[in-house]
GROMACS .gro file of N, CA and C in nm:
model
  291
    1MET      N    1  -3.410   3.684  -7.766
    1MET     CA    2  -3.290   3.604  -7.778
    1MET      C    3  -3.324   3.456  -7.759
    2THR      N    4  -3.271   3.372  -7.845
    2THR     CA    5  -3.295   3.229  -7.839
    2THR      C    6  -3.181   3.161  -7.765
    3ASP      N    7  -3.217   3.073  -7.671
    3ASP     CA    8  -3.114   2.996  -7.601
    3ASP      C    9  -3.046   2.902  -7.700
    4LYS      N   10  -2.915   2.887  -7.686
    4LYS     CA   11  -2.839   2.805  -7.778
    4LYS      C   12  -2.777   2.686  -7.705
    5TYR      N   13  -2.796   2.568  -7.762
    5TYR     CA   14  -2.735   2.447  -7.705
    5TYR      C   15  -2.589   2.441  -7.744
    6ILE      N   16  -2.505   2.412  -7.646
    6ILE     CA   17  -2.363   2.392  -7.675
    6ILE      C   18  -2.334   2.244  -7.700
    7LEU      N   19  -2.419   2.156  -7.643
    7LEU     CA   20  -2.404   2.012  -7.660
    7LEU      C   21  -2.542   1.948  -7.666
    8SER      N   22  -2.559   1.858  -7.762
    8SER     CA   23  -2.685   1.783  -7.774
    8SER      C   24  -2.654   1.638  -7.806
    9CYS      N   25  -2.720   1.549  -7.737
    9CYS     CA   26  -2.719   1.406  -7.771
    9CYS      C   27  -2.859   1.372  -7.817
   10ASN      N   28  -2.867   1.313  -7.935
   10ASN     CA   29  -2.996   1.284  -7.996
   10ASN      C   30  -3.008   1.137  -8.032
   11ASP      N   31  -3.099   1.066  -7.963
   11ASP     CA   32  -3.131   0.928  -7.995
   11ASP      C   33  -3.006   0.840  -8.000
   12LEU      N   34  -2.920   0.851  -7.900
   12LEU     CA   35  -2.791   0.783  -7.898
   12LEU      C   36  -2.806   0.638  -7.854
   13PHE      N   37  -2.749   0.546  -7.932
   13PHE     CA   38  -2.744   0.404  -7.901
   13PHE      C   39  -2.600   0.359  -7.911
   14LEU      N   40  -2.554   0.279  -7.814
   14LEU     CA   41  -2.417   0.229  -7.818
   14LEU      C   42  -2.415   0.088  -7.761
   15SER      N   43  -2.350  -0.002  -7.835
   15SER     CA   44  -2.333  -0.140  -7.790
   15SER      C   45  -2.186  -0.168  -7.770
   16ARG      N   46  -2.156  -0.251  -7.670
   16ARG     CA   47  -2.018  -0.298  -7.646
   16ARG      C   48  -2.025  -0.447  -7.618
   17ASP      N   49  -1.938  -0.522  -7.684
   17ASP     CA   50  -1.935  -0.668  -7.668
   17ASP      C   51  -2.074  -0.729  -7.688
   18ASN      N   52  -2.141  -0.686  -7.793
   18ASN     CA   53  -2.275  -0.735  -7.830
   18ASN      C   54  -2.380  -0.712  -7.721
   19LYS      N   55  -2.356  -0.614  -7.634
   19LYS     CA   56  -2.453  -0.580  -7.530
   19LYS      C   57  -2.490  -0.433  -7.546
   20LEU      N   58  -2.620  -0.405  -7.549
   20LEU     CA   59  -2.668  -0.268  -7.560
   20LEU      C   60  -2.642  -0.196  -7.428
   21VAL      N   61  -2.558  -0.092  -7.432
   21VAL     CA   62  -2.518  -0.020  -7.311
   21VAL      C   63  -2.596   0.110  -7.298
   22LEU      N   64  -2.605   0.185  -7.407
   22LEU     CA   65  -2.682   0.310  -7.408
   22LEU      C   66  -2.796   0.296  -7.508
   23GLN      N   67  -2.912   0.341  -7.468
   23GLN     CA   68  -3.030   0.325  -7.552
   23GLN      C   69  -3.116   0.451  -7.546
   24ASN      N   70  -3.137   0.512  -7.661
   24ASN     CA   71  -3.228   0.627  -7.673
   24ASN      C   72  -3.192   0.741  -7.577
   25ILE      N   73  -3.065   0.782  -7.576
   25ILE     CA   74  -3.019   0.890  -7.489
   25ILE      C   75  -3.043   1.023  -7.559
   26ASN      N   76  -3.114   1.111  -7.493
   26ASN     CA   77  -3.147   1.243  -7.545
   26ASN      C   78  -3.130   1.347  -7.436
   27PHE      N   79  -3.048   1.450  -7.463
   27PHE     CA   80  -3.039   1.564  -7.372
   27PHE      C   81  -2.972   1.680  -7.444
   28HIS      N   82  -2.988   1.798  -7.387
   28HIS     CA   83  -2.930   1.920  -7.442
   28HIS      C   84  -2.870   2.001  -7.327
   29VAL      N   85  -2.757   2.065  -7.353
   29VAL     CA   86  -2.690   2.149  -7.254
   29VAL      C   87  -2.676   2.289  -7.311
   30LEU      N   88  -2.722   2.387  -7.236
   30LEU     CA   89  -2.709   2.527  -7.277
   30LEU      C   90  -2.571   2.580  -7.240
   31ALA      N   91  -2.522   2.674  -7.315
   31ALA     CA   92  -2.395   2.740  -7.284
   31ALA      C   93  -2.402   2.798  -7.143
   32GLY      N   94  -2.301   2.771  -7.061
   32GLY     CA   95  -2.295   2.822  -6.925
   32GLY      C   96  -2.369   2.737  -6.823
   33GLU      N   97  -2.442   2.638  -6.868
   33GLU     CA   98  -2.519   2.552  -6.779
   33GLU      C   99  -2.429   2.448  -6.713
   34ILE      N  100  -2.455   2.418  -6.588
   34ILE     CA  101  -2.383   2.313  -6.516
   34ILE      C  102  -2.478   2.196  -6.499
   35ILE      N  103  -2.431   2.077  -6.539
   35ILE     CA  104  -2.515   1.957  -6.527
   35ILE      C  105  -2.439   1.851  -6.449
   36VAL      N  106  -2.513   1.751  -6.400
   36VAL     CA  107  -2.455   1.639  -6.327
   36VAL      C  108  -2.499   1.511  -6.396
   37LEU      N  109  -2.404   1.419  -6.413
   37LEU     CA  110  -2.433   1.287  -6.467
   37LEU      C  111  -2.425   1.190  -6.350
   38LEU      N  112  -2.538   1.136  -6.310
   38LEU     CA  113  -2.547   1.056  -6.188
   38LEU      C  114  -2.610   0.921  -6.220
   39GLY      N  115  -2.553   0.815  -6.166
   39GLY     CA  116  -2.611   0.682  -6.187
   39GLY      C  117  -2.531   0.577  -6.112
   40ALA      N  118  -2.587   0.460  -6.105
   40ALA     CA  119  -2.524   0.348  -6.035
   40ALA      C  120  -2.402   0.299  -6.113
   41ASN      N  121  -2.315   0.225  -6.043
   41ASN     CA  122  -2.200   0.163  -6.110
   41ASN      C  123  -2.250   0.077  -6.225
   42GLY      N  124  -2.182   0.090  -6.339
   42GLY     CA  125  -2.218   0.009  -6.455
   42GLY      C  126  -2.338   0.057  -6.533
   43SER      N  127  -2.388   0.175  -6.502
   43SER     CA  128  -2.509   0.224  -6.570
   43SER      C  129  -2.479   0.293  -6.704
   44GLY      N  130  -2.349   0.316  -6.735
   44GLY     CA  131  -2.315   0.373  -6.864
   44GLY      C  132  -2.268   0.517  -6.862
   45LYS      N  133  -2.240   0.572  -6.745
   45LYS     CA  134  -2.195   0.712  -6.735
   45LYS      C  135  -2.065   0.734  -6.811
   46SER      N  136  -1.964   0.653  -6.782
   46SER     CA  137  -1.835   0.667  -6.850
   46SER      C  138  -1.847   0.637  -6.999
   47THR      N  139  -1.928   0.541  -7.033
   47THR     CA  140  -1.951   0.508  -7.174
   47THR      C  141  -2.013   0.626  -7.247
   48LEU      N  142  -2.108   0.693  -7.184
   48LEU     CA  143  -2.169   0.811  -7.245
   48LEU      C  144  -2.066   0.921  -7.265
   49LEU      N  145  -1.984   0.946  -7.164
   49LEU     CA  146  -1.881   1.049  -7.176
   49LEU      C  147  -1.780   1.016  -7.286
   50LYS      N  148  -1.745   0.889  -7.299
   50LYS     CA  149  -1.653   0.847  -7.406
   50LYS      C  150  -1.717   0.863  -7.543
   51ALA      N  151  -1.846   0.839  -7.552
   51ALA     CA  152  -1.917   0.858  -7.680
   51ALA      C  153  -1.922   1.007  -7.715
   52ILE      N  154  -1.947   1.092  -7.616
   52ILE     CA  155  -1.951   1.237  -7.639
   52ILE      C  156  -1.815   1.287  -7.684
   53ALA      N  157  -1.707   1.231  -7.628
   53ALA     CA  158  -1.571   1.272  -7.663
   53ALA      C  159  -1.521   1.203  -7.791
   54ASN      N  160  -1.606   1.121  -7.852
   54ASN     CA  161  -1.574   1.048  -7.975
   54ASN      C  162  -1.459   0.948  -7.953
   55ILE      N  163  -1.452   0.893  -7.832
   55ILE     CA  164  -1.354   0.789  -7.799
   55ILE      C  165  -1.412   0.652  -7.832
   56LEU      N  166  -1.541   0.634  -7.802
   56LEU     CA  167  -1.612   0.511  -7.835
   56LEU      C  168  -1.711   0.539  -7.947
   57PRO      N  169  -1.716   0.452  -8.047
   57PRO     CA  170  -1.813   0.473  -8.155
   57PRO      C  171  -1.953   0.431  -8.110
   58PHE      N  172  -2.052   0.508  -8.148
   58PHE     CA  173  -2.190   0.471  -8.120
   58PHE      C  174  -2.256   0.427  -8.250
   59GLN      N  175  -2.357   0.341  -8.238
   59GLN     CA  176  -2.417   0.281  -8.355
   59GLN      C  177  -2.528   0.365  -8.417
   60LYS      N  178  -2.593   0.444  -8.337
   60LYS     CA  179  -2.708   0.521  -8.386
   60LYS      C  180  -2.716   0.652  -8.310
   61GLY      N  181  -2.766   0.755  -8.374
   61GLY     CA  182  -2.787   0.883  -8.310
   61GLY      C  183  -2.679   0.983  -8.347
   62SER      N  184  -2.679   1.094  -8.275
   62SER     CA  185  -2.580   1.198  -8.303
   62SER      C  186  -2.542   1.272  -8.175
   63VAL      N  187  -2.420   1.322  -8.176
   63VAL     CA  188  -2.371   1.411  -8.071
   63VAL      C  189  -2.331   1.539  -8.144
   64ILE      N  190  -2.396   1.648  -8.106
   64ILE     CA  191  -2.372   1.778  -8.169
   64ILE      C  192  -2.302   1.867  -8.067
   65LEU      N  193  -2.184   1.915  -8.103
   65LEU     CA  194  -2.104   2.002  -8.018
   65LEU      C  195  -2.083   2.133  -8.093
   66GLN      N  196  -2.131   2.241  -8.036
   66GLN     CA  197  -2.121   2.373  -8.099
   66GLN      C  198  -2.169   2.369  -8.245
   67ASP      N  199  -2.286   2.315  -8.266
   67ASP     CA  200  -2.353   2.308  -8.397
   67ASP      C  201  -2.283   2.218  -8.498
   68GLN      N  202  -2.191   2.132  -8.454
   68GLN     CA  203  -2.124   2.039  -8.544
   68GLN      C  204  -2.135   1.897  -8.492
   69ASN      N  205  -2.161   1.803  -8.582
   69ASN     CA  206  -2.162   1.663  -8.547
   69ASN      C  207  -2.020   1.622  -8.511
   70ILE      N  208  -2.000   1.557  -8.396
   70ILE     CA  209  -1.863   1.523  -8.354
   70ILE      C  210  -1.795   1.428  -8.452
   71ARG      N  211  -1.872   1.354  -8.528
   71ARG     CA  212  -1.813   1.262  -8.626
   71ARG      C  213  -1.747   1.337  -8.742
   72THR      N  214  -1.781   1.463  -8.760
   72THR     CA  215  -1.723   1.540  -8.870
   72THR      C  216  -1.613   1.636  -8.824
   73ILE      N  217  -1.593   1.646  -8.693
   73ILE     CA  218  -1.489   1.735  -8.640
   73ILE      C  219  -1.356   1.661  -8.641
   74LYS      N  220  -1.253   1.724  -8.695
   74LYS     CA  221  -1.121   1.662  -8.697
   74LYS      C  222  -1.071   1.643  -8.554
   75LYS      N  223  -0.995   1.533  -8.534
   75LYS     CA  224  -0.950   1.496  -8.400
   75LYS      C  225  -0.877   1.609  -8.328
   76ASN      N  226  -0.785   1.677  -8.397
   76ASN     CA  227  -0.710   1.784  -8.330
   76ASN      C  228  -0.801   1.898  -8.287
   77ARG      N  229  -0.903   1.928  -8.365
   77ARG     CA  230  -0.998   2.034  -8.328
   77ARG      C  231  -1.089   1.986  -8.213
   78LEU      N  232  -1.131   1.862  -8.219
   78LEU     CA  233  -1.216   1.808  -8.113
   78LEU      C  234  -1.144   1.809  -7.979
   79CYS      N  235  -1.014   1.781  -7.981
   79CYS     CA  236  -0.934   1.784  -7.858
   79CYS      C  237  -0.925   1.924  -7.799
   80GLN      N  238  -0.940   2.026  -7.881
   80GLN     CA  239  -0.941   2.164  -7.832
   80GLN      C  240  -1.075   2.201  -7.770
   81LEU      N  241  -1.181   2.130  -7.811
   81LEU     CA  242  -1.315   2.163  -7.765
   81LEU      C  243  -1.361   2.081  -7.645
   82ILE      N  244  -1.313   1.958  -7.635
   82ILE     CA  245  -1.361   1.868  -7.531
   82ILE      C  246  -1.248   1.775  -7.489
   83SER      N  247  -1.247   1.738  -7.363
   83SER     CA  248  -1.147   1.642  -7.316
   83SER      C  249  -1.212   1.544  -7.220
   84TYR      N  250  -1.146   1.431  -7.203
   84TYR     CA  251  -1.197   1.325  -7.116
   84TYR      C  252  -1.079   1.267  -7.039
   85THR      N  253  -1.091   1.256  -6.909
   85THR     CA  254  -0.990   1.193  -6.826
   85THR      C  255  -1.055   1.078  -6.751
   86SER      N  256  -1.002   0.960  -6.772
   86SER     CA  257  -1.055   0.840  -6.709
   86SER      C  258  -1.010   0.830  -6.564
   87GLN      N  259  -1.088   0.759  -6.484
   87GLN     CA  260  -1.048   0.732  -6.347
   87GLN      C  261  -0.927   0.640  -6.343
   88GLN      N  262  -0.920   0.548  -6.437
   88GLN     CA  263  -0.810   0.453  -6.444
   88GLN      C  264  -0.734   0.477  -6.573
   89ASN      N  265  -0.604   0.499  -6.561
   89ASN     CA  266  -0.520   0.520  -6.677
   89ASN      C  267  -0.431   0.398  -6.697
   90ASN      N  268  -0.405   0.365  -6.822
   90ASN     CA  269  -0.323   0.249  -6.855
   90ASN      C  270  -0.182   0.290  -6.895
   91PHE      N  271  -0.130   0.396  -6.836
   91PHE     CA  272   0.004   0.439  -6.870
   91PHE      C  273   0.072   0.489  -6.744
   92GLU      N  274   0.204   0.485  -6.749
   92GLU     CA  275   0.283   0.538  -6.639
   92GLU      C  276   0.351   0.666  -6.684
   93ILE      N  277   0.357   0.759  -6.595
   93ILE     CA  278   0.427   0.883  -6.622
   93ILE      C  279   0.560   0.875  -6.550
   94ALA      N  280   0.668   0.884  -6.626
   94ALA     CA  281   0.803   0.869  -6.569
   94ALA      C  282   0.864   1.007  -6.543
   95TYR      N  283   0.802   1.084  -6.455
   95TYR     CA  284   0.852   1.215  -6.421
   95TYR      C  285   0.907   1.213  -6.279
   96ASN      N  286   1.018   1.281  -6.259
   96ASN     CA  287   1.072   1.302  -6.125
   96ASN      C  288   1.031   1.440  -6.078
   97VAL      N  289   0.993   1.446  -5.953
   97VAL     CA  290   0.952   1.575  -5.896
   97VAL      C  291   1.049   1.614  -5.789
   0.00000   0.00000   0.00000
């Protein structure tokens, strides 16, 4: 039996405001595997997660989710496969409890 990657980042590069934030990011995650993304403040952790969720466009490389390039997955389908919740939200929820 061959191990199957559920997520792969290959040679990922991402710039924001003319500054290179992610450079040559490569990793693979097996189905059922638990991983940790650890780094100093400002090191690009949130940026990487946003690129994986196709929230931020990257300039070079690929993100493969379940054998499909995320750039080719329709938004509604991608939302069923992956989600991202930011630490800071720019909206108010007007619910009474």
